[in-house]
XYZ file of C-alpha atoms in Angstrom:
403
model
C 93.071 145.496 159.677
C 96.295 144.307 158.061
C 97.080 144.775 154.363
C 99.740 142.633 152.709
C 101.200 143.089 149.232
C 101.566 139.781 147.360
C 104.377 140.024 144.803
C 105.233 136.406 143.924
C 103.194 133.651 142.319
C 103.947 131.263 145.184
C 102.603 133.731 147.749
C 99.581 134.354 145.507
C 98.911 130.597 145.324
C 98.517 130.530 149.118
C 95.384 132.679 148.729
C 93.599 130.155 146.486
C 91.417 128.473 149.167
C 89.955 131.813 150.340
C 89.856 133.582 146.965
C 86.635 132.373 145.323
C 84.596 132.279 148.555
C 85.300 136.005 149.042
C 84.494 136.721 145.369
C 81.152 134.953 145.715
C 80.279 136.827 148.934
C 81.197 140.215 147.496
C 79.081 142.697 145.537
C 81.582 142.350 142.672
C 80.962 138.645 142.115
C 81.767 137.938 138.460
C 83.588 135.105 136.751
C 86.366 137.511 135.676
C 87.483 137.880 139.294
C 87.642 134.160 140.025
C 90.860 132.230 140.581
C 90.187 130.156 137.453
C 90.190 133.273 135.270
C 92.849 135.535 136.798
C 95.556 132.967 137.502
C 95.743 131.577 133.908
C 95.450 135.105 132.522
C 98.501 136.215 134.487
C 100.435 133.111 133.535
C 99.859 133.458 129.788
C 98.893 137.051 128.919
C 100.810 139.407 131.169
C 103.232 141.645 129.298
C 106.976 141.816 129.673
C 107.823 144.090 132.580
C 104.503 143.627 134.424
C 104.971 142.677 138.094
C 102.388 141.183 140.409
C 101.055 143.381 143.217
C 97.940 141.825 144.771
C 96.767 143.414 148.025
C 95.104 141.190 150.637
C 93.257 142.726 153.605
C 92.724 140.553 156.690
C 91.202 140.802 160.104
C 93.011 138.159 162.068
C 92.914 135.051 159.885
C 89.835 136.146 157.903
C 90.303 137.525 154.387
C 88.051 140.589 153.938
C 89.421 142.296 150.825
C 91.412 141.713 147.648
C 92.904 144.189 145.202
C 94.038 142.079 142.188
C 96.596 144.566 140.870
C 99.894 144.593 139.012
C 102.582 147.202 138.445
C 103.934 148.440 135.117
C 105.471 151.524 133.563
C 103.751 153.559 130.851
C 104.757 156.531 128.747
C 104.137 160.005 130.132
C 103.682 161.181 126.523
C 107.023 162.884 126.048
C 107.775 163.473 129.735
C 109.446 160.189 130.635
C 107.438 157.335 132.151
C 104.864 156.830 134.898
C 104.574 154.130 137.553
C 101.223 152.531 136.803
C 98.841 150.267 138.717
C 96.219 148.214 136.879
C 93.869 145.293 137.370
C 95.169 141.819 136.581
C 93.331 140.868 133.381
C 93.023 144.363 131.955
C 95.316 144.457 128.924
C 94.282 141.664 126.548
C 90.694 142.563 125.633
C 89.276 139.354 127.174
C 88.180 140.516 130.636
C 85.181 142.573 131.733
C 83.809 143.723 135.093
C 87.173 143.974 136.851
C 86.991 145.286 140.389
C 88.146 145.139 143.979
C 86.760 142.203 145.973
C 85.467 143.202 149.406
C 83.395 141.691 152.203
C 79.868 143.153 151.800
C 79.215 146.216 153.926
C 82.913 146.910 154.509
C 83.759 148.594 151.225
C 84.642 152.013 152.659
C 86.898 150.573 155.356
C 88.735 148.151 153.084
C 89.148 150.520 150.120
C 90.472 153.179 152.491
C 93.009 150.684 153.854
C 94.078 149.792 150.298
C 94.587 153.458 149.372
C 96.600 154.035 152.551
C 98.838 151.060 151.724
C 99.333 152.244 148.143
C 100.390 155.683 149.358
C 102.840 154.242 151.912
C 104.453 151.710 149.593
C 108.131 152.439 148.984
C 107.909 151.714 145.245
C 105.517 154.629 144.832
C 102.934 155.182 142.117
C 101.867 157.884 139.658
C 98.791 156.495 137.927
C 96.135 153.835 138.620
C 94.253 152.836 135.483
C 91.328 150.704 136.665
C 89.783 149.488 133.431
C 86.414 147.799 132.819
C 85.085 148.578 136.318
C 81.270 148.226 136.607
C 79.604 151.546 137.362
C 76.994 149.608 139.345
C 79.667 148.365 141.766
C 79.567 150.014 145.195
C 83.352 150.312 144.897
C 83.177 152.614 141.867
C 81.578 155.742 143.373
C 83.213 155.119 146.735
C 86.704 154.887 145.261
C 86.201 158.102 143.283
C 85.239 159.947 146.457
C 87.982 158.464 148.629
C 90.658 159.227 146.027
C 89.444 162.801 145.500
C 89.434 163.364 149.268
C 93.112 162.362 149.277
C 93.917 164.971 146.621
C 94.143 162.580 143.656
C 93.150 163.520 140.144
C 90.131 161.421 139.128
C 88.759 160.756 135.635
C 86.239 158.218 134.348
C 85.429 157.246 130.768
C 82.253 155.274 130.141
C 82.494 151.885 128.406
C 79.299 150.176 127.156
C 78.470 146.523 127.723
C 75.208 144.699 127.018
C 73.160 141.795 128.316
C 69.724 140.164 128.209
C 67.597 139.511 131.280
C 66.345 135.950 130.759
C 62.747 134.999 131.549
C 61.747 131.675 133.012
C 60.968 129.894 129.739
C 62.066 129.845 126.103
C 58.727 130.892 124.613
C 58.605 134.011 126.772
C 62.099 134.902 125.581
C 61.149 134.438 121.923
C 58.151 136.731 122.325
C 60.553 139.563 123.127
C 62.340 139.268 119.765
C 61.265 140.990 116.550
C 58.816 138.810 114.668
C 61.013 138.221 111.605
C 64.050 137.244 113.649
C 61.912 135.136 115.984
C 60.653 133.177 112.968
C 64.205 132.638 111.731
C 65.352 131.315 115.111
C 62.425 128.894 115.342
C 63.044 127.689 111.788
C 66.769 127.109 112.296
C 66.336 125.117 115.487
C 63.742 122.937 113.753
C 65.312 122.555 110.304
C 68.988 122.006 111.081
C 68.421 118.749 113.000
C 65.514 117.549 110.852
C 66.781 118.372 107.349
C 70.564 118.560 107.681
C 71.324 116.087 110.458
C 72.558 118.879 112.709
C 73.402 118.035 116.312
C 74.121 120.441 119.171
C 76.781 118.905 121.398
C 77.980 120.234 124.783
C 81.585 119.782 125.866
C 81.286 117.789 129.053
C 84.656 116.002 129.380
C 88.241 117.160 129.579
C 89.359 114.793 126.810
C 86.955 116.529 124.388
C 88.355 120.004 124.983
C 91.434 119.865 122.771
C 89.558 118.993 119.577
C 86.761 121.478 120.258
C 89.082 124.354 121.021
C 91.259 123.715 117.975
C 88.140 123.744 115.795
C 86.906 126.955 117.454
C 90.279 128.639 116.958
C 90.495 127.602 113.299
C 86.924 128.639 112.387
C 87.318 131.953 114.196
C 90.675 132.698 112.565
C 89.488 131.716 109.106
C 86.567 134.098 109.347
C 88.686 137.060 110.379
C 91.453 136.308 107.917
C 88.803 136.713 105.220
C 88.563 140.355 106.328
C 92.321 140.775 106.379
C 92.404 140.868 110.185
C 94.486 138.845 112.613
C 91.625 137.531 114.759
C 91.662 136.756 118.474
C 93.599 133.500 118.289
C 96.588 134.431 116.169
C 98.752 134.445 119.293
C 99.721 131.079 120.845
C 99.598 132.667 124.325
C 95.895 133.410 123.999
C 95.199 129.844 122.862
C 97.061 128.532 125.903
C 95.090 130.858 128.175
C 91.767 129.679 126.722
C 92.820 126.067 127.124
C 93.881 126.334 130.767
C 90.921 128.540 131.671
C 88.488 126.103 129.997
C 89.966 123.190 131.959
C 89.448 125.068 135.218
C 85.927 126.132 134.303
C 85.031 122.582 133.266
C 86.172 121.250 136.643
C 84.013 123.841 138.403
C 80.978 123.132 136.189
C 81.029 126.639 134.684
C 82.028 125.907 131.086
C 79.301 126.226 128.458
C 81.020 125.225 125.215
C 78.298 124.370 122.684
C 79.138 122.977 119.255
C 77.060 122.330 116.141
C 77.986 119.272 114.106
C 76.775 118.561 110.578
C 77.656 114.987 109.730
C 81.253 114.477 110.825
C 82.160 118.165 110.718
C 82.095 120.861 113.391
C 80.551 123.974 111.800
C 79.993 126.297 114.781
C 81.027 126.720 118.404
C 79.968 129.090 121.163
C 82.409 129.507 124.044
C 80.488 130.744 127.083
C 80.436 130.055 130.801
C 77.926 130.322 133.624
C 78.701 131.658 137.076
C 76.160 132.406 139.810
C 73.221 132.360 137.390
C 74.820 134.588 134.772
C 75.977 133.292 131.384
C 78.897 135.142 129.782
C 79.331 134.888 126.014
C 83.036 135.172 125.216
C 83.749 133.864 121.705
C 82.153 132.212 118.708
C 83.527 130.496 115.629
C 81.539 129.267 112.639
C 82.155 127.940 109.167
C 81.587 130.823 106.753
C 80.991 128.377 103.886
C 77.738 127.416 105.689
C 76.452 130.980 105.445
C 73.036 130.042 104.040
C 72.411 127.755 107.017
C 73.132 130.561 109.539
C 74.969 128.150 111.815
C 76.245 131.001 114.012
C 72.704 132.118 114.777
C 71.656 128.524 115.372
C 74.359 127.738 117.937
C 73.685 130.987 119.830
C 69.937 130.306 119.887
C 70.615 126.863 121.283
C 72.993 128.276 123.894
C 70.404 130.813 125.079
C 67.646 128.174 125.102
C 69.792 125.860 127.220
C 70.736 128.734 129.530
C 67.067 129.431 130.205
C 66.333 125.740 130.724
C 69.191 125.583 133.242
C 67.767 128.483 135.270
C 70.183 131.255 134.266
C 68.890 134.761 134.917
C 71.079 136.740 132.505
C 72.911 136.237 129.214
C 75.791 138.702 129.030
C 77.231 139.810 125.673
C 80.065 141.599 127.511
C 81.738 144.594 125.845
C 79.910 146.802 123.386
C 76.371 147.304 122.192
C 75.667 146.657 118.520
C 72.723 145.731 116.241
C 73.698 142.051 116.105
C 73.456 141.965 119.932
C 70.294 144.067 120.151
C 68.381 141.685 117.898
C 68.833 139.060 120.638
C 67.279 141.469 123.153
C 70.497 142.952 124.562
C 70.265 146.290 126.359
C 73.150 148.525 127.501
C 74.800 148.589 130.881
C 77.909 150.499 131.771
C 81.458 150.021 132.909
C 84.124 152.698 133.109
C 87.843 153.155 132.793
C 88.539 154.824 136.135
C 91.843 156.686 136.368
C 93.372 157.953 139.606
C 96.548 159.999 139.479
C 98.830 161.831 141.823
C 98.656 165.614 141.148
C 102.027 165.889 139.403
C 102.812 167.624 136.124
C 103.532 164.372 134.281
C 100.343 162.714 135.513
C 98.254 165.784 134.638
C 99.772 165.839 131.147
C 99.137 162.120 130.679
C 95.478 162.547 131.645
C 94.882 165.708 129.621
C 96.543 164.870 126.304
C 94.402 161.905 125.113
C 91.209 163.714 126.083
C 92.292 166.816 124.201
C 93.143 164.684 121.168
C 89.729 163.006 121.247
C 87.977 166.382 121.466
C 89.986 167.541 118.453
C 89.003 164.419 116.497
C 85.356 164.931 117.407
C 85.516 168.538 116.205
C 87.184 167.381 112.990
C 84.435 164.840 112.348
C 81.764 167.450 113.003
C 83.363 169.897 110.551
C 84.103 167.363 107.796
C 81.513 167.386 104.981
C 79.425 164.233 104.798
C 80.543 163.635 101.230
C 84.166 163.316 102.393
C 83.176 160.968 105.197
C 81.316 158.785 102.677
C 84.378 158.809 100.415
C 86.587 157.731 103.324
C 84.236 154.883 104.221
C 84.124 153.805 100.568
C 87.926 153.643 100.372
C 88.066 151.644 103.618
C 85.492 149.175 102.272
C 87.410 148.689 99.012
C 90.597 148.024 100.984
C 88.743 145.524 103.142
C 87.483 143.668 100.062
C 90.964 143.642 98.551
C 92.368 142.074 101.734
C 89.568 139.505 101.695
C 90.435 138.444 98.140
C 93.982 137.662 99.300
C 92.552 135.019 101.607
C 90.193 133.510 99.042
C 92.608 130.641 98.462
C 91.898 129.100 101.896
C 88.360 128.142 100.902
C 86.691 130.936 102.841
C 83.855 132.762 101.100
C 84.064 135.768 103.371
C 82.614 136.360 106.816
C 78.869 136.409 107.406
C 77.665 138.430 110.377
C 75.490 135.854 112.125
C 75.693 136.515 115.820
């Protein structure tokens, strides 16, 4: 088996024809490992100083493994810097379920070859931070064992995600929701079209994308500005990434961009995509001045209903588990930030310090009287409201948690 390190975008482009077929054969098959996600992400969201380092494993002409990695340098927390490896897609908060991509049944062989190549590479390494790796992936436990056998330091921090297993029909799905919320969903889907002229519109053509995305960005930003926060789309680079990625997904038939229109006005959008029977919910934007109409809930209900009608098996809320996801039937599943490090003083220090700091914070929280914690939360809420008042001039009435 031959392993090649790809370090230029032109050399990476040569892998495009074989990339997605291997992703779809592998046990790690998710949309976040596809060409249409990773290539635009690298083009628009990589940080200054990051350098491409994709490993490709072949047997003859056949591609059997991919390690979508990049190199960077990170602080050793007072002891200089460390040479770091990470997954392409890991640093912007957009990607989930990052992983190695390997021919099924050959995980041990290919991962071992990757680790051997990493150790032999002249540029060297100190730390591999493999973020958002699914714990259900066969690569996760195997990589921990292989790295430990080579004398590496290994640490894993759990990261929650959440999703809903979809039944075969809409009514069966509704029966799984709490009765009060189920009634609200039914009412919204009936009343918005009948009483308010609401129309749910999919984005099916490339020429529609620009207007839809601009509306999504503006509604999303307006909502978060009302809380004094920057929002996801304050950076032009992220807008460009979403635009190019949406174009690629639309060509492949994966894009699920649903919009709710009242009259001539877009009032809510849900930006999702479907890949191999799994719908991924990425972003939502809605008009906070329509709070009483719960347009955010309505567009999500429609998106889930259409997902079921289209035969999807899972609706994935991605990172985090929270009450507004649980009310849709979401249950937890787990990823991890897997860290491998060479057993050097600087790497040991870099691994130990943040964990020690977190333990200290946890002890502090446990020892702090509840009255002081309530006071702290009260001050934070007053500051949040003060920031929101600064944005009142843009017509926003404050965010309404609808999802």
